Coordinates of C-alpha atoms and ligand atoms in Angstrom, one line a residue:
Chain A
M548 CA 68.0 101.9 121.5
A549 CA 67.0 105.5 120.7
Y550 CA 63.4 104.5 120.3
T551 CA 62.9 103.4 123.9
A552 CA 61.2 105.6 126.4
E553 CA 63.3 107.8 128.6
S554 CA 62.1 106.2 131.9
V555 CA 63.2 102.8 130.6
E556 CA 66.6 104.2 129.7
H557 CA 66.8 105.6 133.2
L558 CA 65.8 102.4 134.9
A559 CA 68.3 100.4 132.8
A560 CA 71.0 102.9 133.7
Q561 CA 70.2 102.3 137.4
F562 CA 70.5 98.6 137.0
A563 CA 73.7 98.9 135.1
Q564 CA 75.3 100.6 138.1
L565 CA 75.0 97.3 140.1
P566 CA 78.0 95.0 140.2
G567 CA 78.1 92.3 137.6
I568 CA 75.3 93.8 135.5
G569 CA 76.2 94.9 132.0
R570 CA 74.2 97.1 129.6
K571 CA 72.4 94.2 128.0
T572 CA 71.4 92.6 131.2
A573 CA 70.3 96.0 132.6
Y574 CA 67.9 96.3 129.6
R575 CA 66.6 92.8 130.1
L576 CA 65.9 93.6 133.8
A577 CA 64.3 96.9 133.0
L578 CA 62.0 95.4 130.4
Y579 CA 61.2 92.6 132.8
V580 CA 60.1 95.1 135.4
L581 CA 57.6 96.5 132.9
K582 CA 56.0 93.1 132.5
M583 CA 55.7 92.7 136.3
D584 CA 52.4 93.4 138.1
K585 CA 52.2 96.8 139.6
E586 CA 52.0 95.4 143.2
E587 CA 55.1 93.3 142.6
V588 CA 57.0 96.4 141.4
V589 CA 55.9 98.4 144.4
S590 CA 56.9 95.6 146.7
L591 CA 60.4 95.4 145.0
A592 CA 60.8 99.2 145.4
R593 CA 59.7 99.0 149.1
A594 CA 62.1 96.2 149.8
L595 CA 65.0 98.3 148.4
V596 CA 64.1 101.4 150.5
N597 CA 63.3 99.3 153.5
A598 CA 66.6 97.5 153.5
K599 CA 68.5 100.8 153.1
E600 CA 66.6 102.4 155.9
K601 CA 66.7 99.6 158.4
I602 CA 70.2 98.2 157.8
R603 CA 73.0 99.8 159.7
Y604 CA 76.5 98.8 160.6
C605 CA 77.1 97.1 164.0
S606 CA 78.9 99.5 166.3
V607 CA 81.0 96.7 167.6
C608 CA 82.0 94.5 164.6
S609 CA 80.8 96.7 161.6
N610 CA 78.8 93.9 160.1
I611 CA 75.5 94.9 158.6
T612 CA 72.5 94.5 161.0
E613 CA 69.1 95.7 161.8
T614 CA 69.8 95.8 165.5
D615 CA 72.8 97.3 167.2
P616 CA 74.9 95.5 168.4
C617 CA 74.2 92.8 165.8
G618 CA 72.8 89.4 166.4
I619 CA 76.2 87.8 166.6
C620 CA 77.8 90.4 168.9
S621 CA 74.8 90.2 171.3
N622 CA 74.5 86.4 171.3
A623 CA 75.6 85.2 174.7
K624 CA 76.5 81.8 173.3
R625 CA 79.2 83.1 171.1
D626 CA 82.8 82.7 172.2
R627 CA 84.0 86.2 173.0
T628 CA 87.7 85.2 173.2
V629 CA 88.0 84.6 169.5
I630 CA 87.6 87.3 166.8
C631 CA 87.7 86.5 163.1
V632 CA 88.8 89.4 160.9
V633 CA 87.2 89.6 157.5
E634 CA 87.1 92.0 154.6
E635 CA 83.3 92.4 154.0
P636 CA 79.9 91.5 155.5
S637 CA 79.5 89.0 152.7
D638 CA 82.5 87.1 154.2
V639 CA 80.6 86.9 157.5
L640 CA 77.7 85.4 155.7
A641 CA 79.9 82.8 154.0
L642 CA 81.7 81.8 157.2
E643 CA 78.4 81.6 159.1
K644 CA 77.1 79.1 156.6
T645 CA 79.9 76.7 157.5
N646 CA 78.5 76.4 161.1
E647 CA 82.1 76.0 162.1
F648 CA 83.0 79.2 163.7
K649 CA 81.5 80.2 167.1
G650 CA 83.4 83.3 167.9
L651 CA 82.9 86.9 167.0
Y652 CA 83.8 88.8 163.8
H653 CA 85.4 92.1 162.8
V654 CA 84.6 93.5 159.4
L655 CA 87.4 95.7 158.1
G656 CA 85.5 97.2 155.2
G657 CA 88.2 96.3 152.6
V658 CA 91.9 95.6 152.3
L659 CA 95.0 97.7 151.9
S660 CA 95.3 98.8 148.3
P661 CA 97.4 101.9 147.6
L662 CA 96.3 101.8 143.9
D663 CA 92.7 102.3 145.1
G664 CA 93.8 104.9 147.6
I665 CA 93.0 102.6 150.5
G666 CA 95.5 102.8 153.4
P667 CA 95.3 101.6 157.0
E668 CA 93.3 104.7 158.1
D669 CA 90.5 103.8 155.6
L670 CA 89.9 100.4 157.2
R671 CA 88.3 99.7 160.6
I672 CA 91.7 98.9 162.2
K673 CA 91.6 101.4 165.1
E674 CA 88.2 99.8 166.1
L675 CA 89.8 96.4 166.0
L676 CA 92.7 97.4 168.2
G677 CA 90.2 99.1 170.6
R678 CA 88.2 95.8 170.9
V679 CA 91.3 93.8 171.5
S680 CA 92.7 96.0 174.2
S681 CA 89.3 96.5 176.0
S682 CA 88.2 92.9 176.3
S683 CA 89.8 89.6 176.9
V684 CA 90.6 88.2 173.4
D685 CA 92.8 85.1 173.2
E686 CA 92.9 84.6 169.5
I687 CA 92.5 86.6 166.4
I688 CA 92.0 84.8 163.1
L689 CA 92.9 86.7 160.0
A690 CA 90.7 85.6 157.1
M691 CA 91.5 87.8 154.2
N692 CA 91.0 86.7 150.6
P693 CA 93.9 84.8 149.1
N694 CA 95.3 87.6 146.9
V695 CA 98.1 90.2 147.0
E696 CA 96.1 92.8 148.9
G697 CA 94.7 90.3 151.4
E698 CA 98.3 89.1 152.0
A699 CA 99.6 92.6 152.7
T700 CA 96.7 93.3 155.0
T701 CA 97.3 90.1 156.9
L702 CA 101.0 91.0 157.3
Y703 CA 100.1 94.5 158.4
L704 CA 97.5 93.4 160.9
S705 CA 99.6 90.6 162.4
K706 CA 102.4 93.0 163.2
L707 CA 100.0 95.3 165.0
L708 CA 98.2 92.5 166.8
K709 CA 101.0 90.2 167.9
P710 CA 102.0 92.4 170.9
L711 CA 98.4 92.6 172.0
V712 CA 97.0 89.1 171.6
G713 CA 98.2 85.8 172.7
K714 CA 97.5 84.0 169.5
V715 CA 97.3 85.5 165.9
T716 CA 96.4 83.0 163.2
R717 CA 95.5 83.1 159.6
V718 CA 93.2 80.8 157.6
A719 CA 95.1 78.1 155.7
R720 CA 96.2 78.9 152.2
G721 CA 94.0 76.0 151.0
L722 CA 91.7 78.4 149.2
P723 CA 92.5 78.6 145.6
V724 CA 94.5 81.7 144.8
G725 CA 92.5 84.5 143.4
S726 CA 89.2 83.1 144.7
D727 CA 87.1 85.0 147.2
L728 CA 86.0 83.7 150.5
E729 CA 82.6 84.7 149.4
Y730 CA 82.6 82.2 146.5
A731 CA 84.4 79.4 148.2
D732 CA 82.2 76.4 149.0
E733 CA 81.4 75.6 152.6
A734 CA 83.6 72.5 152.8
T735 CA 86.7 74.4 151.5
L736 CA 86.0 77.2 154.0
S737 CA 85.7 74.8 156.9
R738 CA 89.0 73.2 156.0
A739 CA 90.6 76.7 155.7
L740 CA 89.3 77.6 159.2
E741 CA 90.4 74.3 160.7
G742 CA 93.8 74.4 159.2
R743 CA 94.6 77.9 160.4
I744 CA 98.2 78.6 161.2
A745 CA 100.1 81.0 163.4
V746 CA 101.5 84.1 161.9
Chain B
M1493 CA 101.3 69.1 120.3
K1494 CA 100.0 69.9 116.9
V1495 CA 97.4 72.3 115.5
V1496 CA 95.0 70.3 113.5
S1497 CA 92.9 73.3 112.4
V1498 CA 92.5 77.0 113.1
E1499 CA 89.5 79.3 112.5
I1500 CA 90.2 83.0 112.4
R1501 CA 87.3 85.5 112.4
N1502 CA 87.6 89.3 112.4
F1503 CA 91.1 89.1 113.6
R1504 CA 93.5 91.6 111.8
N1505 CA 92.8 91.3 108.1
H1506 CA 91.3 87.8 108.3
T1507 CA 87.5 88.0 108.2
D1508 CA 86.8 84.3 107.9
T1509 CA 89.8 82.1 107.5
T1510 CA 90.1 78.3 108.1
L1511 CA 93.3 76.4 108.0
E1512 CA 93.5 72.6 107.9
C1513 CA 97.1 72.2 109.1
G1514 CA 99.6 69.6 108.2
G1515 CA 101.4 67.6 110.9
G1516 CA 104.9 68.6 109.6
L1517 CA 105.9 71.7 107.8
N1518 CA 103.3 74.3 107.0
V1519 CA 104.4 77.1 104.6
L1520 CA 102.5 80.3 104.4
V1521 CA 103.4 82.1 101.2
G1522 CA 102.2 85.5 99.9
N1523 CA 103.3 89.1 99.2
N1524 CA 104.0 91.5 102.0
G1525 CA 101.0 92.8 103.8
E1526 CA 98.7 89.9 102.7
G1527 CA 98.2 88.4 106.2
K1528 CA 100.8 85.7 106.8
T1529 CA 102.1 87.0 110.1
N1530 CA 98.5 87.5 111.2
V1531 CA 97.9 83.7 110.9
V1532 CA 101.0 83.0 113.0
E1533 CA 99.9 85.6 115.5
A1534 CA 96.4 84.0 115.7
I1535 CA 97.9 80.6 116.6
S1536 CA 100.2 82.0 119.2
Y1537 CA 97.4 84.1 120.6
L1538 CA 95.4 80.9 121.3
S1539 CA 98.4 79.5 123.1
L1540 CA 99.7 82.6 125.0
T1541 CA 96.3 84.3 125.5
K1542 CA 97.7 87.5 124.0
S1543 CA 99.5 88.8 121.0
F1544 CA 103.3 88.8 121.0
Y1545 CA 103.2 91.7 118.5
A1546 CA 100.4 94.0 119.6
A1547 CA 100.2 95.8 122.9
S1548 CA 96.4 95.4 123.2
D1549 CA 93.5 93.2 122.1
A1550 CA 91.8 96.2 120.5
V1551 CA 94.6 96.4 118.0
V1552 CA 94.2 92.9 116.6
L1553 CA 90.4 93.3 116.3
Q1554 CA 89.6 93.9 112.7
V1555 CA 88.9 97.5 112.0
G1556 CA 85.2 98.2 112.1
R1557 CA 84.2 95.0 113.8
D1558 CA 82.8 94.5 117.3
E1559 CA 84.1 91.0 118.1
F1560 CA 86.8 88.6 117.0
A1561 CA 87.0 84.9 117.6
L1562 CA 89.7 82.3 117.2
K1563 CA 89.3 78.6 117.4
G1564 CA 91.9 75.9 117.4
D1565 CA 91.7 72.1 117.4
F1566 CA 94.9 70.6 118.8
S1567 CA 96.2 67.1 119.1
G1568 CA 98.6 66.2 121.9
D1569 CA 101.7 64.0 121.4
T1570 CA 99.7 61.0 122.7
G1571 CA 96.8 61.8 120.3
V1572 CA 94.5 63.5 122.8
R1573 CA 92.3 66.0 121.1
R1574 CA 92.1 69.5 122.7
H1575 CA 90.0 72.4 121.7
V1576 CA 90.6 76.1 122.6
E1577 CA 88.7 79.2 121.6
V1578 CA 88.7 82.8 122.5
R1579 CA 86.3 85.6 121.9
Y1580 CA 87.0 89.3 122.4
R1581 CA 84.4 92.0 122.4
R1582 CA 85.1 95.6 121.8
D1583 CA 82.3 97.0 124.0
T1584 CA 83.3 95.2 127.2
A1585 CA 87.0 95.0 126.2
R1586 CA 86.9 91.5 127.6
K1587 CA 88.1 88.2 126.3
T1588 CA 86.9 84.8 127.3
F1589 CA 88.7 81.6 126.7
L1590 CA 87.1 78.2 126.4
V1591 CA 89.3 75.2 126.8
D1592 CA 87.8 71.9 125.8
H1593 CA 84.5 73.8 125.7
T1594 CA 84.5 74.9 129.3
A1595 CA 85.2 78.5 130.4
A1596 CA 88.8 78.9 131.5
E1597 CA 88.9 80.2 135.1
S1598 CA 91.7 82.6 134.2
L1599 CA 94.0 83.4 131.3
A1600 CA 96.9 82.0 133.4
S1601 CA 95.2 78.6 133.4
V1602 CA 95.4 78.5 129.6
V1603 CA 99.1 79.5 129.2
G1604 CA 101.3 76.4 128.8
E1605 CA 98.4 74.1 127.8
F1606 CA 99.3 74.5 124.1
P1607 CA 103.0 75.3 124.1
V1608 CA 104.5 77.3 121.2
V1609 CA 107.9 78.8 120.4
V1610 CA 107.8 81.9 118.2
L1611 CA 110.7 83.2 116.2
S1612 CA 110.2 86.5 114.4
P1613 CA 112.3 89.5 113.4
E1614 CA 110.8 91.4 116.4
Q1615 CA 112.7 89.1 118.7
T1616 CA 116.2 90.3 117.7
G1617 CA 115.8 92.5 120.8
I1618 CA 116.4 89.5 123.0
T1619 CA 120.1 89.5 122.2
M1620 CA 120.6 93.1 121.0
G1621 CA 118.0 95.2 122.8
A1622 CA 117.1 96.3 126.3
P1623 CA 116.8 94.1 129.4
T1624 CA 113.0 94.3 129.2
E1625 CA 113.1 92.2 126.1
R1626 CA 115.3 89.6 127.7
R1627 CA 113.0 89.4 130.7
R1628 CA 110.0 89.0 128.4
F1629 CA 111.7 86.1 126.7
L1630 CA 112.5 84.5 130.1
D1631 CA 109.1 84.9 131.5
L1632 CA 107.3 83.6 128.5
V1633 CA 109.4 80.4 128.5
I1634 CA 109.2 79.7 132.2
A1635 CA 105.5 80.7 132.4
Q1636 CA 104.7 78.1 129.7
A1637 CA 106.6 75.5 131.7
S1638 CA 105.3 76.3 135.1
K1639 CA 101.9 77.6 136.3
T1640 CA 103.3 78.4 139.7
Y1641 CA 105.8 80.7 138.0
L1642 CA 103.1 82.5 136.1
Q1643 CA 101.0 82.9 139.2
D1644 CA 104.0 84.3 141.1
L1645 CA 104.8 86.6 138.2
L1646 CA 101.3 88.1 138.1
E1647 CA 101.3 88.5 141.9
Y1648 CA 104.8 90.1 141.8
R1649 CA 103.7 92.7 139.2
R1650 CA 100.7 93.6 141.3
I1651 CA 102.8 93.9 144.5
L1652 CA 105.2 96.1 142.6
R1653 CA 102.5 98.4 141.4
Q1654 CA 101.0 98.7 144.9
R1655 CA 104.4 99.4 146.4
N1656 CA 105.4 101.9 143.7
K1657 CA 102.1 103.7 144.3
I1658 CA 103.1 104.2 148.0
L1659 CA 106.5 105.5 147.0
L1660 CA 105.2 107.8 144.3
D1661 CA 102.4 109.2 146.6
A1662 CA 105.0 109.9 149.3
R1663 CA 107.3 111.6 146.8
I1664 CA 104.6 113.8 145.4
Q1665 CA 103.4 114.8 148.9
R1666 CA 106.9 115.2 150.1
R1667 CA 106.6 112.9 153.1
E1668 CA 108.1 109.6 154.3
P1669 CA 106.2 106.5 153.1
G1670 CA 106.6 105.3 156.7
D1671 CA 105.4 101.9 157.8
A1672 CA 102.9 101.6 155.0
L1673 CA 105.6 100.0 152.9
E1674 CA 106.4 97.3 155.4
P1675 CA 103.7 94.6 154.5
W1676 CA 104.5 95.2 150.8
N1677 CA 108.2 94.8 151.4
K1678 CA 107.6 91.4 152.9
S1679 CA 105.4 90.3 149.9
L1680 CA 107.9 91.7 147.4
V1681 CA 110.7 89.8 149.0
E1682 CA 108.8 86.5 149.3
T1683 CA 107.3 86.5 145.8
G1684 CA 110.3 88.1 144.2
S1685 CA 112.7 85.5 145.7
A1686 CA 110.5 82.7 144.4
L1687 CA 110.7 84.1 140.9
M1688 CA 114.5 84.5 141.1
E1689 CA 115.0 80.9 142.3
R1690 CA 112.9 79.7 139.5
R1691 CA 114.9 81.7 137.0
A1692 CA 118.2 80.5 138.4
A1693 CA 117.0 76.9 138.1
F1694 CA 115.9 77.6 134.5
F1695 CA 119.4 78.7 133.4
A1696 CA 121.0 75.7 135.0
S1697 CA 119.2 73.4 132.5
F1698 CA 118.9 75.9 129.7
K1699 CA 122.6 76.4 129.1
D1700 CA 123.3 72.9 127.8
A1701 CA 120.3 73.1 125.4
L1702 CA 121.6 76.4 124.1
E1703 CA 125.1 75.1 123.5
R1704 CA 123.8 72.0 121.6
A1705 CA 121.5 74.1 119.4
Y1706 CA 124.2 76.7 118.6
R1707 CA 126.7 74.0 117.6
T1708 CA 124.1 72.4 115.3
L1709 CA 123.5 75.8 113.5
A1710 CA 126.9 77.3 113.4
G1711 CA 128.7 74.1 112.9
N1712 CA 131.8 75.4 114.6
E1713 CA 133.5 75.6 118.0
E1714 CA 132.2 78.9 119.1
H1715 CA 130.8 78.5 122.6
P1716 CA 127.6 80.4 123.5
G1717 CA 126.7 81.2 127.0
A1718 CA 123.6 82.5 128.8
D1719 CA 124.1 83.8 132.4
Y1720 CA 121.5 84.9 134.8
V1721 CA 122.2 88.4 136.1
P1722 CA 119.9 89.1 139.0
S1723 CA 119.4 92.7 140.2
F1724 CA 121.7 91.9 143.1
K1725 CA 124.4 89.4 143.7
V1726 CA 123.3 86.0 145.0
P1727 CA 126.3 83.8 145.9
S1728 CA 124.3 80.6 146.2
W1729 CA 120.8 79.5 145.4
S1730 CA 120.7 76.7 147.8
D1731 CA 119.5 78.5 150.9
P1732 CA 116.1 80.2 150.5
K1733 CA 116.4 82.1 153.8
E1734 CA 119.7 83.6 152.7
I1735 CA 118.3 84.8 149.4
R1736 CA 115.4 86.5 151.2
A1737 CA 117.8 88.1 153.7
L1738 CA 119.9 89.5 150.9
F1739 CA 116.8 90.9 149.2
E1740 CA 115.7 92.6 152.4
D1741 CA 119.1 94.1 152.8
E1742 CA 119.1 95.3 149.2
L1743 CA 115.8 97.0 149.8
R1744 CA 117.2 98.8 152.8
Q1745 CA 120.2 99.9 150.7
H1746 CA 117.9 101.3 148.0
E1747 CA 115.7 103.3 150.4
D1748 CA 117.1 106.7 149.5
E1749 CA 117.1 106.0 145.8
E1750 CA 113.5 104.8 146.0
R1751 CA 112.3 107.9 147.8
R1752 CA 114.0 110.0 145.1
T1753 CA 112.7 108.0 142.1
G1754 CA 109.4 106.9 143.5
A1755 CA 109.9 103.4 142.1
T1756 CA 111.1 100.0 143.5
G1757 CA 114.9 99.9 142.9
V1758 CA 115.7 96.2 143.2
G1759 CA 114.1 92.9 142.5
P1760 CA 113.4 90.5 139.6
H1761 CA 111.8 93.3 137.5
R1762 CA 115.4 94.6 137.2
D1763 CA 117.0 91.2 136.3
D1764 CA 118.9 90.7 133.1
I1765 CA 120.5 87.9 131.0
E1766 CA 124.1 88.1 129.7
F1767 CA 124.5 86.2 126.4
T1768 CA 128.1 85.5 125.4
I1769 CA 129.8 84.0 122.4
G1770 CA 133.3 82.6 123.1
G1771 CA 133.1 84.1 126.6
I1772 CA 132.6 87.7 125.3
S1773 CA 129.4 89.8 125.6
A1774 CA 127.2 89.1 122.6
R1775 CA 125.2 92.3 123.0
K1776 CA 128.4 94.4 122.8
F1777 CA 130.6 92.5 120.4
A1778 CA 128.7 89.9 118.3
S1779 CA 128.5 90.3 114.6
Q1780 CA 125.0 90.5 112.9
G1781 CA 125.5 86.9 111.8
Q1782 CA 126.4 85.7 115.3
H1783 CA 123.4 87.5 116.7
R1784 CA 121.1 85.8 114.3
T1785 CA 122.6 82.4 114.9
L1786 CA 122.3 83.0 118.7
L1787 CA 118.7 84.0 118.4
V1788 CA 117.8 80.9 116.4
A1789 CA 119.7 78.7 118.8
L1790 CA 117.9 80.3 121.7
K1791 CA 114.6 79.4 120.2
I1792 CA 115.6 75.8 119.5
A1793 CA 116.9 75.6 123.0
E1794 CA 113.6 77.0 124.3
F1795 CA 111.8 74.4 122.2
D1796 CA 114.0 71.7 123.8
Y1797 CA 113.4 73.0 127.3
L1798 CA 109.7 73.2 127.0
K1799 CA 109.5 69.8 125.5
R1800 CA 111.4 68.3 128.3
Q1801 CA 109.5 70.2 131.0
K1802 CA 106.1 69.6 129.7
G1803 CA 106.5 66.2 128.1
E1804 CA 104.7 67.7 125.1
T1805 CA 106.3 68.9 121.8
P1806 CA 105.7 72.7 121.3
I1807 CA 104.6 74.1 118.0
L1808 CA 107.2 76.1 116.2
L1809 CA 106.2 79.4 114.5
L1810 CA 108.9 80.9 112.3
D1811 CA 107.8 84.2 110.9
D1812 CA 109.9 85.9 108.2
V1813 CA 113.1 84.3 109.4
F1814 CA 114.6 83.3 106.1
G1815 CA 115.1 86.8 104.9
E1816 CA 117.2 87.3 107.9
L1817 CA 119.5 84.2 107.7
D1818 CA 122.0 83.4 105.0
G1819 CA 121.3 80.4 102.7
H1820 CA 123.5 78.0 104.7
R1821 CA 122.0 78.8 108.0
S1822 CA 118.4 78.8 106.7
E1823 CA 119.0 75.3 105.3
R1824 CA 120.3 74.1 108.7
L1825 CA 117.4 75.7 110.5
L1826 CA 114.8 74.1 108.2
E1827 CA 116.4 70.7 108.4
E1828 CA 116.5 71.0 112.1
A1829 CA 113.0 72.3 112.4
Q1830 CA 111.5 69.5 110.3
T1831 CA 112.9 66.9 112.7
L1832 CA 111.4 68.8 115.7
G1833 CA 107.7 68.6 115.1
Q1834 CA 105.0 70.8 113.6
V1835 CA 106.4 74.0 112.1
F1836 CA 104.7 77.1 110.5
V1837 CA 106.9 79.1 108.2
T1838 CA 106.1 82.4 106.4
T1839 CA 107.8 83.5 103.2
T1840 CA 107.2 85.9 100.3
D1841 CA 108.8 83.6 97.8
L1842 CA 108.8 79.8 97.6
R1843 CA 111.8 80.0 95.2
S1844 CA 114.0 81.8 97.7
F1845 CA 113.5 78.8 100.0
P1846 CA 116.5 76.6 100.7
R1847 CA 117.0 73.7 98.4
G1848 CA 116.2 71.4 101.3
L1849 CA 112.6 72.4 101.1
V1850 CA 110.9 70.5 98.4
P1851 CA 107.3 70.4 99.5
G1852 CA 107.0 66.8 100.5
E1853 CA 104.4 64.5 101.9
K1854 CA 104.4 66.1 105.2
T1855 CA 104.6 69.6 103.9
K1856 CA 101.6 71.8 103.2
V1857 CA 101.7 75.0 101.4
F1858 CA 99.1 77.8 101.9
E1859 CA 98.8 80.8 99.7
V1860 CA 97.8 84.0 101.7
E1861 CA 96.2 86.8 99.9
G1862 CA 94.3 89.8 101.2
G1863 CA 93.4 88.1 104.4
T1864 CA 92.3 84.8 102.8
V1865 CA 94.1 81.5 102.9
M1866 CA 94.0 78.8 100.2
E1867 CA 95.7 75.5 100.3
G1868 CA 98.2 74.7 97.5
V1869 CA 100.0 77.0 95.1
H1870 CA 97.9 78.7 92.5
Ligands
ADP2202 N1 93.2 95.4 113.1 C1 93.3 95.2 111.8 N2 92.2 95.2 111.0 C2 92.3 95.1 109.7 N3 93.4 94.9 109.0 C3 94.6 94.8 109.7 C4 94.6 95.0 111.2 N4 95.8 94.9 111.6 C5 96.6 94.7 110.5 N5 95.8 94.7 109.4 C6 96.3 94.4 108.0 O1 97.0 93.2 107.9 C7 98.0 93.4 106.9 C8 99.3 92.9 107.4 O2 99.3 91.5 107.6 P1 100.6 90.7 107.9 O3 100.1 89.4 108.4 O4 101.4 91.4 108.9 O5 101.2 90.6 106.5 P2 102.4 89.7 106.0 O6 101.7 88.8 105.0 O7 103.4 90.6 105.4 O8 102.9 89.0 107.2 C9 98.0 94.8 106.5 O9 97.4 94.9 105.3 C10 97.3 95.5 107.6 O10 96.6 96.6 107.1
MG2203 MG1 104.8 89.3 108.1
ZN2204 ZN1 78.4 93.0 165.6

């Protein structure tokens, strides 16, 4: 690809940094951008910057939001006695789509994984314990992804939370092993939520 | 299960090889280094999703190529046609499997679909070598028989690596691992115990098969044995709670050692098998001849076990085994193999083949030369 212009190389390299985008796709995207109208390109660039500038993390649940606290945390209709703990904002999105869960969330920002250098202090666990002790929470639902790291995080959290909360549950293991909450279909997720079990 | 045809592209020294296989005995004949083992390796790769010889996929990719592809058409015992193919690319270092023309969701989902039993000189380590080789044998058999086992095995390895990282970090930084270990201990014990239970159950049914196979081959009254030697003593396998309690206790007893070494000291990754002949340790006392007979018997027993567990006849791959066995034992093996199902055999010289092998109706002979394969003897 030595004959392409430097700016195209640069753009492709930027695309290639995104998750799930290989070199080939990155070039396809870069070349596609060249074919777009200038206004379209400008609007795409603005949308990127805009999202980055406006989006922040909710100071209560750490979900991504434009307002702080986020729409879920500030919604008076949500059940404040139940908190569902998830790994990432994308998990909140997936669970919200089921229309099944009416409580609040807590986004950990990852899972325990010593191999990636992630220990308890790198997750928003202190914040979770703070929420639990400062408000009346009856149930915590642990909804980690069904894999080795999710399991360890569930075990770790349940030990910390049990003395503090009346009921600590986890979503049913109905999710196929190795699959992410993010990619599970809505019916499967609903079933997993319904069939939660005490830990 | 039978291989009906295989296509091999840019894999080892085969650039573009197609084999229309026979349903019985398939003999691959050629000089050393021509590519016989590579054909056997390709068939087993489709079945096990990796090479049993090479450590990495990059090694089997033909030198100077960017991609290799293997395709296999299979036919189940009931006549059901199955298709499997794999593609590996150098640039992404990724391989993708298609089973019946649909992308496989994981490599683990492919293992066991096309059962094979491989016998090659490399495997003498099972009876003579280090415990790792025996565990590899064990895992490969049970994983082909049970997807749950393979799933647990992969999870266990991941848990082990995570747990060892905590121990190692703590050792390097000269501090106590503290409560960071706790959730991993629980996972280790749970998944590890499940593996051990499955292994124990395997031996219970494998022993008889081994004894039968050994007697057929050796034709004498020597009794072979295969005993499961877990990393800690388990008096009874009947109570799951008890096994887990023992495991937890062992972990506690290994605490000091683990802090010194920075590695998990107990668990199924430290299991072993003790093979015996006439009640005496084979690894320590068996003769070369006994070792060979034992290995072949193990493979026939493995075949038996897989066939019973899966209700599907495995494909038998015998690579370079006749140089290793004496005439009498070779003949027995070939006679036995031909009654079992589809067999692939490699040899440098058809004439050195046991008398029993007169290429018959159900026998196909392939000449392998410089990475090409031709049917018939030329
Ligand atoms: N990645 C590779 N690319 C090209 N050739 C290879 C590769 N790996 C092995 N070979 C060649 O394959 C040949 C060995 O084939 P093999 O099947 O082991 O022979 P044999 O017929 O003795 O069983 C050697 O000539 C070796 O150079
Ligand atoms: Mg060879
Ligand atoms: Zn919030």
